[in-house]
Amino acid sequence: MKDEKKIDTKLIESLLKNFAESSVTKLSLKQDIMEIKAKKSSKVLYKRNTVIQHEKTEYNNEMTKTNTTFIESDRVGRYFSVNPPDSPNRIKNGDFISKGNKIANIVSMNVVYDVIAPFDAVIIQCLGEDGKMIEYGQALFEVEANGGK
Amino acid sequence: MFKKILIANRGEIAVRIIRACKELGIKTVAVYSKADRDSYHRMLADEAVCIGEASSIDSYLYIPNIISACELTKAEAIHPGYGFLSENQNFVEICQAHGIKFIGPSLTTMLSMSDKAMAKKLAKDAGVPVLPGSEGALKDSAQARMIADEIGYPVIIKASFGGGGKGMRIANTGDEVEYYFEIAQNEALSSFGNSDVYIEKFVTNPKHVEIQILGDGKGNAVYLYERDCSVQRKHQKLVEESPCIVLNNKQRLEISKAARDLAAMIKYEGAGTLEFLFENNNFYFMEMNTRLQVEHPVTEMVCGIDLVKEQILIACGEHKGLDQNNIIQKGHAIECRINAEDAFNGFLPDAGKIEELLIPGGFNIRVDTFVYTGFTIPSHYDSMIAKLIVYGKDREEAILKMKSALSEFKVEGISTTIPFHIKIMENSEFLSGKYTTRLLEQNI
């Protein structure tokens, strides 16, 4: 008769407990004839900008200081953020901006002009202040860009 | 009085205007291009706004940024200086639309004086002597030939809306008139968008004499006498002086009064200049410059009047009244334009860093400049870096003073026209005072 070992349920319980507390999503354990397969599946709560932050992390792996640059104003006018101060969509430090995104407004001679992101970048610092005068060439955002302008 | 003025210009004239504003207690806003970050006018003004890239078309000629800078800094008026937007009618119109006072003549005056044929007609109406020629634009080459036969050869065909020598042809015979007529028309059309041309007598060896006027915009005007600007190279003035010593008092007064009458007739506002050719004791009106001239300091020196302050006072309506009796021409003033050019190498423009600058000084010696030791001259703009102006009790003293000041003037690091000016001050034709616009091609 084949020698069968008794399953150590206590060990399994302990493993599952540790697994539940861990961030591991899959576990395989094989010992002699004993094999345990476990898969953890749970709902992930995404915060806003999660994807952006994820991309930023990947992006940063390749970043060097030389990629730091400024997005400058192309006209003289008054600076306004795209969204009001209490808006969750307002661009803030650490946000990722894609080429072609509207990132600010400049009001000049009563006409509102869009400031468009000229390349993909991550905001290091927002430099414009709502309602304040902006010169031509004044830095609006300090950014980290992939490959520069 | 204005509280704040924006100066839509650069270089020495921006500095000149800022100084006048400071003396009047007016705050100033400088505008500058990226190439002018280190320019003196930027540092001297109370506020400064960057308006564009180095190229003039993207900065000093870019109206939206200038108007926007004016509105945002709450400047009430714009002084355009000379060049750039000073005679741009669109700019005057836009200033008006935005409630900004343009320091200069009205749009109507500017329009009528920018059309050379119209200006000539108005001048004639005011009793200003004009060159014999066609009245307004010519219909065809046959009409051009008929008029040329009447006034005598040589004649010059000119574009009605032209300038800078484009659309101009000199004809010595009737056949040449017919030949050049169409060429001039085409050139006028391609250069100025209007093919209108007119014809007038070509004066071969004239003096360039101009009359400075001031008008209050209500029909009152005064004259500030003449300047002799005959030392020219390719229509660019190099030396100017006041008075013009070949004129007698009768001639001086007659032409000055005629210029004043035209300014009064067109209700001219601010400072303006009527340019004349003077040959064989005859004056011929060329054009009116509806702005401040580069060479305005020579008039200031002999008349003791600050023209920029007068412009500002007139523009804000606080002038106490123009009175001809208060304007007396006294002594003699000469101005040399110091350009960053190699005069002995085809006047090739030079740019670069000024390693050392020593500016002359002394009694009645004035230097209008914007450069300083360590300043790098941008290559994007005109090459004038300074104006050296001297005043003497007579021409002889003024020339001696100019020679002394020129020898003191040291600009290291770039080529300048200083050595060339020293040669002019020693030239016998110049010293005689009888020189004409052909002085440089014939003598130096």
XYZ file of C-alpha atoms in Angstrom:
593
model
C 0.000 0.000 0.000
C 1.204 3.320 -0.969
C 2.482 5.380 1.883
C 0.302 8.423 2.065
C 1.333 11.415 4.112
C -1.190 13.355 5.974
C -1.677 16.928 4.802
C -0.494 19.473 7.328
C -3.527 21.707 7.371
C -1.990 23.968 9.952
C 0.880 24.725 7.596
C -1.546 25.477 4.771
C -3.602 27.764 6.970
C -0.491 29.606 7.994
C 0.624 29.955 4.389
C -2.741 31.271 3.263
C -2.776 33.763 6.097
C 0.628 35.052 5.145
C -0.424 35.071 1.523
C -3.513 37.102 2.276
C -1.418 39.742 3.926
C 1.150 39.730 1.171
C 0.991 41.464 -2.215
C 1.696 38.179 -4.015
C -1.070 37.213 -6.404
C -0.073 33.632 -7.210
C 1.560 30.871 -5.193
C 2.666 27.373 -6.184
C 3.976 24.889 -3.686
C 5.017 21.345 -4.494
C 6.516 18.951 -2.034
C 6.903 15.293 -3.041
C 3.431 14.227 -4.047
C 1.849 17.241 -2.373
C 1.073 20.249 -4.551
C -0.767 23.389 -3.556
C -1.812 26.042 -6.020
C -3.315 29.240 -4.759
C -4.416 32.356 -6.577
C -5.381 35.540 -4.960
C -7.844 37.800 -6.765
C -9.114 40.999 -5.324
C -10.534 44.281 -6.595
C -7.903 46.968 -7.086
C -8.985 50.465 -6.112
C -7.427 52.847 -8.594
C -6.885 56.384 -7.546
C -6.972 59.169 -10.115
C -3.726 59.506 -12.002
C -2.760 55.896 -11.042
C -1.942 55.195 -14.631
C -0.041 58.436 -14.906
C 1.967 57.586 -11.802
C 2.661 54.117 -13.139
C 3.927 55.606 -16.394
C 5.938 58.150 -14.495
C 7.703 55.342 -12.594
C 8.650 53.620 -15.797
C 9.621 56.944 -17.266
C 11.844 57.835 -14.364
C 13.899 54.711 -14.865
C 15.302 56.318 -17.971
C 15.368 59.908 -16.765
C 18.463 61.956 -16.311
C 18.768 65.514 -15.099
C 19.335 66.730 -18.639
C 15.686 65.999 -19.431
C 14.545 68.787 -17.135
C 13.225 71.665 -19.146
C 10.613 74.423 -19.136
C 7.411 74.976 -21.016
C 7.372 78.691 -21.762
C 4.711 81.198 -22.664
C 4.491 82.059 -26.350
C 2.863 85.423 -25.721
C 2.374 88.252 -23.259
C -0.828 87.886 -21.267
C -2.491 86.831 -18.060
C -2.026 83.239 -16.876
C -4.903 80.978 -15.876
C -4.909 77.282 -15.024
C -7.205 75.142 -17.139
C -9.222 74.132 -14.067
C -10.203 76.074 -10.928
C -8.136 75.625 -7.733
C -10.562 73.149 -6.123
C -10.880 70.960 -9.189
C -9.429 67.443 -8.924
C -8.422 67.747 -12.588
C -6.158 70.713 -11.990
C -2.614 70.022 -13.130
C -0.270 69.572 -10.211
C 3.326 68.608 -9.559
C 3.962 64.986 -10.543
C 1.221 64.820 -13.156
C 1.939 63.345 -16.540
C 1.013 65.458 -19.546
C 0.769 64.158 -23.056
C 1.738 66.031 -26.176
C -1.268 68.042 -27.359
C -2.908 68.317 -23.913
C -4.258 71.725 -22.999
C -2.252 72.601 -19.900
C -2.981 76.304 -19.279
C -4.698 79.378 -20.661
C -3.225 82.772 -21.415
C -5.548 85.704 -21.877
C -4.145 88.333 -24.201
C -6.053 91.318 -25.585
C -9.286 89.749 -24.263
C -8.736 86.543 -26.196
C -8.160 83.227 -24.399
C -5.287 81.225 -25.873
C -4.571 77.588 -24.973
C -1.121 76.490 -23.892
C -0.626 73.060 -25.429
C 1.895 70.525 -24.128
C 4.568 70.433 -26.825
C 5.735 66.927 -25.833
C 5.046 64.166 -23.307
C 6.362 65.202 -19.920
C 5.998 64.986 -16.184
C 5.338 68.186 -14.278
C 8.048 68.957 -11.752
C 6.670 72.343 -10.812
C 3.757 74.519 -11.861
C 5.166 78.046 -12.051
C 2.225 80.105 -13.303
C -0.091 81.869 -10.888
C -3.731 82.407 -11.776
C -4.405 85.969 -12.884
C -0.754 86.997 -12.928
C 0.937 88.644 -15.878
C 3.140 86.449 -18.029
C 5.926 87.667 -20.288
C 6.870 86.128 -23.594
C 9.244 83.247 -22.884
C 8.388 83.077 -19.179
C 8.489 79.553 -17.744
C 5.008 78.194 -16.991
C 5.979 74.629 -16.033
C 9.212 72.938 -15.129
C 8.985 69.461 -16.621
C 10.896 66.284 -17.176
C 10.675 65.375 -20.793
C 11.504 62.256 -22.697
C 14.163 63.220 -25.195
C 13.736 66.934 -24.671
C 11.697 69.289 -26.836
C -0.152 113.959 -16.765
C 0.363 110.341 -17.722
C 1.265 108.101 -14.789
C 2.906 105.395 -16.861
C 4.184 105.147 -20.439
C 5.270 102.088 -22.383
C 8.188 102.583 -24.744
C 7.722 100.415 -27.822
C 11.325 100.562 -28.921
C 14.856 99.598 -27.986
C 18.390 100.973 -28.045
C 19.394 104.546 -27.422
C 15.978 106.009 -28.246
C 14.290 103.853 -25.600
C 16.864 105.093 -23.067
C 16.328 108.677 -24.265
C 12.550 108.429 -23.785
C 12.830 106.728 -20.378
C 15.052 109.583 -19.191
C 12.518 112.191 -20.312
C 9.744 110.274 -18.526
C 11.763 110.082 -15.317
C 12.272 113.839 -15.382
C 8.528 114.311 -15.838
C 7.775 111.928 -12.955
C 6.230 109.315 -15.264
C 6.750 105.595 -14.611
C 8.071 103.617 -17.562
C 7.574 100.173 -19.048
C 10.284 98.837 -21.341
C 9.603 96.053 -23.793
C 12.452 93.900 -24.998
C 13.228 90.902 -27.145
C 15.072 87.815 -25.940
C 18.221 89.202 -27.611
C 17.921 92.404 -25.565
C 17.818 90.856 -22.093
C 20.968 92.735 -21.118
C 20.052 95.948 -22.866
C 20.301 99.132 -20.826
C 16.736 100.252 -21.586
C 15.441 97.124 -19.900
C 17.356 97.902 -16.729
C 16.554 101.601 -16.675
C 12.766 101.323 -16.911
C 10.570 100.828 -13.850
C 9.095 97.676 -15.395
C 10.182 95.516 -18.296
C 8.275 92.964 -20.330
C 9.782 90.438 -22.712
C 7.697 90.527 -25.894
C 9.307 88.036 -28.225
C 12.188 86.454 -30.000
C 15.229 88.322 -31.278
C 13.867 88.986 -34.737
C 12.058 92.361 -34.888
C 9.054 90.883 -36.638
C 8.498 88.628 -33.610
C 9.093 91.290 -30.978
C 9.350 95.035 -31.613
C 6.970 94.762 -34.565
C 4.635 92.224 -32.961
C 1.668 94.401 -32.039
C -0.421 91.952 -29.893
C 2.350 91.440 -27.323
C 3.079 95.155 -27.099
C -0.599 96.054 -26.625
C -0.993 93.234 -24.111
C 2.078 94.411 -22.167
C 0.650 97.918 -22.140
C -2.755 96.790 -20.862
C -1.350 94.473 -18.205
C 1.103 97.022 -16.830
C -1.654 99.653 -16.964
C 0.414 102.047 -19.047
C -1.761 104.808 -20.450
C 0.314 105.737 -23.464
C 2.850 104.288 -25.873
C 5.844 106.196 -27.144
C 6.953 104.509 -30.375
C 10.347 106.236 -30.749
C 11.529 106.088 -34.350
C 11.538 103.143 -36.761
C 9.654 99.943 -35.805
C 5.974 100.869 -35.261
C 6.382 104.653 -35.180
C 4.727 105.152 -38.570
C 2.541 102.041 -38.614
C -1.068 103.051 -39.129
C -2.436 99.693 -37.963
C -0.643 100.156 -34.684
C -2.111 103.630 -34.207
C -5.577 102.255 -34.941
C -5.159 99.341 -32.520
C -3.886 101.671 -29.794
C -6.996 103.796 -30.305
C -9.277 100.754 -30.138
C -7.711 99.723 -26.826
C -7.916 103.163 -25.280
C -4.146 103.640 -25.342
C -2.775 107.049 -26.284
C -0.297 106.815 -29.140
C 2.292 109.561 -28.665
C 2.350 110.954 -32.166
C 0.034 112.293 -34.826
C -3.525 111.160 -35.456
C -4.294 108.299 -37.807
C -5.738 110.696 -40.404
C -2.595 112.831 -40.442
C -0.379 109.793 -40.666
C -2.424 108.363 -43.529
C -2.337 111.548 -45.566
C 1.405 112.004 -45.056
C 2.323 108.400 -45.823
C 0.817 108.732 -49.289
C 3.594 110.698 -50.994
C 1.392 112.049 -53.756
C -1.204 113.209 -51.220
C 1.521 114.700 -48.991
C 2.892 116.619 -51.938
C -0.539 117.975 -52.775
C -1.137 119.087 -49.184
C 2.324 120.671 -49.068
C 1.582 122.614 -52.231
C -1.727 123.800 -50.774
C 0.110 125.066 -47.684
C 2.599 127.027 -49.789
C 5.485 124.588 -49.278
C 7.726 124.457 -52.387
C 7.505 121.070 -54.048
C 9.381 119.410 -56.857
C 7.731 120.014 -60.220
C 6.071 116.816 -61.370
C 2.820 114.913 -61.765
C -0.130 115.608 -59.517
C -0.927 112.244 -57.987
C -0.517 108.867 -59.648
C 0.217 108.625 -63.367
C -2.250 106.965 -65.724
C 0.185 105.645 -68.291
C 3.654 106.021 -69.774
C 2.453 108.537 -72.372
C 1.259 110.867 -69.617
C 4.575 110.321 -67.785
C 6.516 111.315 -70.894
C 4.417 114.407 -71.481
C 4.986 115.656 -67.921
C 8.700 114.825 -68.073
C 9.047 116.862 -71.270
C 7.405 119.796 -69.487
C 9.512 119.784 -66.308
C 12.831 118.924 -67.997
C 15.271 116.049 -67.560
C 16.473 114.186 -65.595
C 13.279 113.003 -63.885
C 12.608 110.357 -61.274
C 9.734 107.873 -61.283
C 8.709 106.956 -57.736
C 6.228 104.624 -56.064
C 3.384 106.541 -54.376
C 3.507 104.288 -51.322
C 7.191 103.481 -51.524
C 10.406 104.049 -49.696
C 13.933 102.774 -49.413
C 14.709 103.339 -53.081
C 12.324 100.599 -54.291
C 10.127 101.440 -57.258
C 12.398 104.374 -58.136
C 13.898 104.944 -61.590
C 15.855 107.912 -62.958
C 15.205 108.750 -66.591
C 17.272 111.113 -68.741
C 15.163 111.012 -71.906
C 11.567 110.550 -72.946
C 12.324 107.056 -74.217
C 13.814 106.134 -70.865
C 10.658 107.384 -69.123
C 8.521 105.074 -71.223
C 10.942 102.200 -70.708
C 11.184 102.553 -66.925
C 7.520 103.377 -66.298
C 6.269 99.802 -66.351
C 9.286 98.470 -64.433
C 8.706 101.016 -61.678
C 4.989 100.127 -61.578
C 5.711 96.414 -61.241
C 8.335 96.994 -58.586
C 5.931 99.253 -56.678
C 3.220 96.597 -56.859
C 5.463 93.786 -55.684
C 7.119 95.826 -52.923
C 4.253 97.920 -51.589
C 1.100 96.218 -52.864
C 0.117 99.256 -54.918
C 1.309 100.004 -58.439
C 0.740 103.785 -58.302
C 3.785 105.752 -59.419
C 4.393 109.453 -59.910
C 7.067 111.480 -61.613
C 9.076 114.514 -60.538
C 12.180 116.470 -61.356
C 15.367 114.709 -60.307
C 17.678 116.951 -58.355
C 21.219 115.833 -59.063
C 23.417 117.342 -56.356
C 21.312 118.701 -53.510
C 21.680 119.301 -49.817
C 19.302 117.417 -47.534
C 17.755 120.037 -45.282
C 14.884 119.309 -42.938
C 12.676 121.412 -40.710
C 11.622 120.285 -37.243
C 8.093 121.210 -36.263
C 5.865 120.706 -33.235
C 2.087 120.797 -33.433
C -0.600 120.675 -30.752
C -3.131 118.781 -32.871
C -5.532 121.737 -32.757
C -4.083 123.741 -35.596
C -1.222 125.444 -33.735
C 2.320 124.659 -34.769
C 5.833 126.023 -34.332
C 9.091 125.485 -36.180
C 12.397 124.625 -34.541
C 14.453 125.548 -37.580
C 16.531 123.354 -39.798
C 19.026 120.493 -39.755
C 21.541 119.791 -42.489
C 21.656 116.010 -42.966
C 23.612 115.856 -46.211
C 26.369 113.554 -44.988
C 24.760 110.338 -46.166
C 25.751 106.945 -47.391
C 23.149 105.074 -49.426
C 20.417 107.379 -48.051
C 21.549 106.658 -44.468
C 22.475 109.782 -42.578
C 25.809 109.732 -40.785
C 26.360 113.322 -39.610
C 23.747 115.991 -38.934
C 24.137 119.600 -37.941
C 22.089 122.638 -37.137
C 21.990 125.297 -38.449
C 22.691 124.691 -42.133
C 25.287 127.338 -42.773
C 24.662 127.846 -46.474
C 21.173 129.185 -45.807
C 20.696 132.891 -45.262
C 18.219 134.077 -42.651
C 15.571 134.900 -45.218
C 15.719 131.411 -46.731
C 15.761 129.826 -43.271
C 12.695 131.709 -42.106
C 10.761 131.241 -45.322
C 11.150 127.483 -45.402
C 10.600 127.129 -41.639
C 7.383 129.129 -41.804
C 6.143 127.152 -44.795
C 6.786 123.906 -42.874
C 4.955 125.277 -39.848
C 2.010 126.323 -42.038
C 1.673 122.799 -43.406
C 1.806 121.331 -39.877
C -0.845 123.798 -38.716
C -3.029 123.150 -41.751
C -3.133 119.393 -41.199
C -3.559 119.899 -37.407
C -0.391 117.982 -36.782
C 0.105 116.613 -33.265
C 3.546 116.126 -31.737
C 6.987 116.245 -33.316
C 7.396 115.959 -37.055
C 9.953 116.699 -39.730
C 9.604 117.999 -43.252
C 12.442 116.869 -45.461
C 13.609 119.038 -48.347
C 16.162 118.928 -51.106
C 18.015 122.219 -51.464
C 19.765 123.053 -54.706
C 20.559 126.351 -56.459
C 18.812 128.259 -53.675
C 15.561 126.346 -54.197
C 13.818 124.094 -51.705
C 11.873 121.056 -52.853
C 9.644 119.189 -50.392
C 10.386 115.459 -50.281
C 8.300 113.991 -47.468
C 7.144 114.427 -43.919
C 8.318 112.067 -41.198
C 5.491 111.817 -38.706
C 7.680 110.868 -35.759
C 10.751 111.767 -33.773
C 13.945 111.694 -35.849
C 17.224 110.024 -34.895
C 18.940 113.396 -35.255
C 16.503 115.332 -33.041
C 19.231 116.126 -30.446
C 20.947 118.686 -32.696
C 17.719 120.699 -32.701
C 17.392 120.251 -28.950
C 20.896 121.630 -28.482
C 20.460 124.760 -30.607
C 16.907 125.503 -29.453
C 17.298 124.424 -25.808
C 14.095 122.391 -25.989
C 13.591 118.761 -24.969
C 11.568 117.419 -27.892
C 10.565 114.164 -26.174
C 9.158 116.031 -23.190
C 7.286 118.324 -25.573
C 5.822 115.277 -27.337
C 4.623 113.820 -24.050
C 3.171 117.094 -22.772
C 1.284 117.607 -26.033
C 0.014 114.010 -26.035
C -1.401 114.250 -22.517
C -2.946 117.645 -23.225
C -0.895 119.447 -20.607
C 1.267 121.576 -22.852
C 1.158 125.187 -21.787
C 0.907 126.343 -25.393
C 3.316 126.472 -28.283
C 4.843 129.901 -28.654
C 7.170 130.646 -31.548
C 8.690 133.544 -29.592
C 10.123 131.079 -27.079
C 12.062 129.211 -29.755
C 15.408 130.765 -30.529
C 18.079 129.060 -32.566
C 21.466 129.723 -30.999
C 24.989 128.356 -31.509
C 25.827 125.257 -33.496
C 25.294 121.532 -32.874
C 26.681 118.488 -34.682
C 25.751 114.849 -34.280
C 27.793 111.839 -35.389
C 26.078 108.468 -35.521
C 28.439 105.894 -34.094
C 27.651 102.625 -35.825
C 29.093 99.184 -35.183
C 30.420 99.025 -38.739
C 33.779 98.769 -40.373
C 33.775 101.988 -42.410
C 36.945 101.027 -44.249
C 35.570 97.645 -45.260
C 32.379 98.546 -47.035
C 30.624 99.577 -43.802
C 30.269 95.919 -42.925
C 28.133 95.627 -39.771
C 29.913 94.251 -36.730
C 28.400 92.636 -33.652
C 29.911 91.169 -30.532
C 31.067 92.021 -27.061
C 32.228 95.493 -26.130
C 35.399 94.753 -24.220
C 35.898 98.313 -23.128
C 33.923 101.507 -23.523
C 35.185 104.983 -22.741
C 32.619 107.685 -23.352
C 33.777 111.254 -23.980
C 32.588 114.025 -21.723
C 32.951 117.689 -21.056
C 31.070 120.923 -21.497
C 28.301 120.628 -24.112
C 29.172 117.069 -25.084
C 26.296 114.606 -25.067
C 26.312 110.885 -25.739
C 23.015 109.053 -26.262
C 23.676 105.337 -26.059
C 22.499 102.042 -24.622
C 25.772 100.119 -24.603
C 28.267 99.585 -21.801
C 31.492 97.691 -21.127
C 30.767 93.964 -21.347
C 27.570 94.407 -23.370
C 27.198 92.132 -26.372
C 25.671 93.884 -29.360
C 22.962 91.710 -30.898
C 23.236 91.214 -34.627
C 19.485 91.420 -35.209
C 19.001 95.173 -35.235
C 20.421 98.292 -36.810
C 24.060 98.945 -36.153
C 23.833 102.331 -34.433
C 25.266 102.023 -30.934
C 25.557 105.682 -29.949
C 25.005 109.261 -30.989
C 27.690 111.768 -30.129
C 26.317 115.291 -30.054
C 28.320 118.437 -29.399
C 27.332 122.053 -29.057
C 29.516 125.082 -29.688
C 28.932 128.808 -29.849
C 29.618 128.530 -33.591
C 30.352 125.808 -36.176
C 34.100 126.096 -35.803
C 33.908 125.461 -32.065
C 31.467 122.616 -32.566
C 33.779 120.890 -35.071
C 36.783 121.240 -32.756
C 34.733 119.851 -29.914
C 33.543 116.958 -32.072
C 37.091 116.085 -33.124
C 38.228 116.140 -29.515
C 35.276 114.038 -28.358
C 35.738 111.504 -31.167
C 39.398 111.068 -30.269
C 38.366 110.367 -26.673
C 35.638 107.891 -27.631
C 37.001 104.350 -27.229
C 35.064 101.240 -28.116
C 37.139 98.077 -27.871
C 36.029 94.702 -29.192
C 34.059 95.811 -32.241
C 34.631 98.027 -35.268
C 32.927 101.415 -35.215
C 32.544 104.399 -37.512
C 34.531 106.649 -35.113
C 37.694 106.749 -37.310
C 35.490 107.540 -40.309
C 33.869 110.479 -38.492
C 37.304 111.850 -37.638
C 38.056 111.843 -41.373
C 34.806 113.669 -42.123
C 35.611 116.333 -39.511
C 38.888 116.954 -41.338
C 37.451 116.939 -44.853
C 37.750 120.317 -46.576
C 34.390 120.002 -48.326
C 32.676 119.252 -45.015
C 34.552 122.090 -43.325
C 33.359 124.501 -46.021
C 29.765 123.629 -45.157
C 28.874 123.546 -48.861
C 28.876 119.769 -49.078
C 25.942 117.938 -50.632
C 24.475 114.445 -50.371
C 27.238 113.321 -52.742
C 30.021 114.241 -50.291
C 30.939 110.682 -49.442
C 30.941 109.294 -52.972
C 32.983 112.247 -54.251
C 35.388 112.910 -51.408
C 35.874 110.229 -48.803
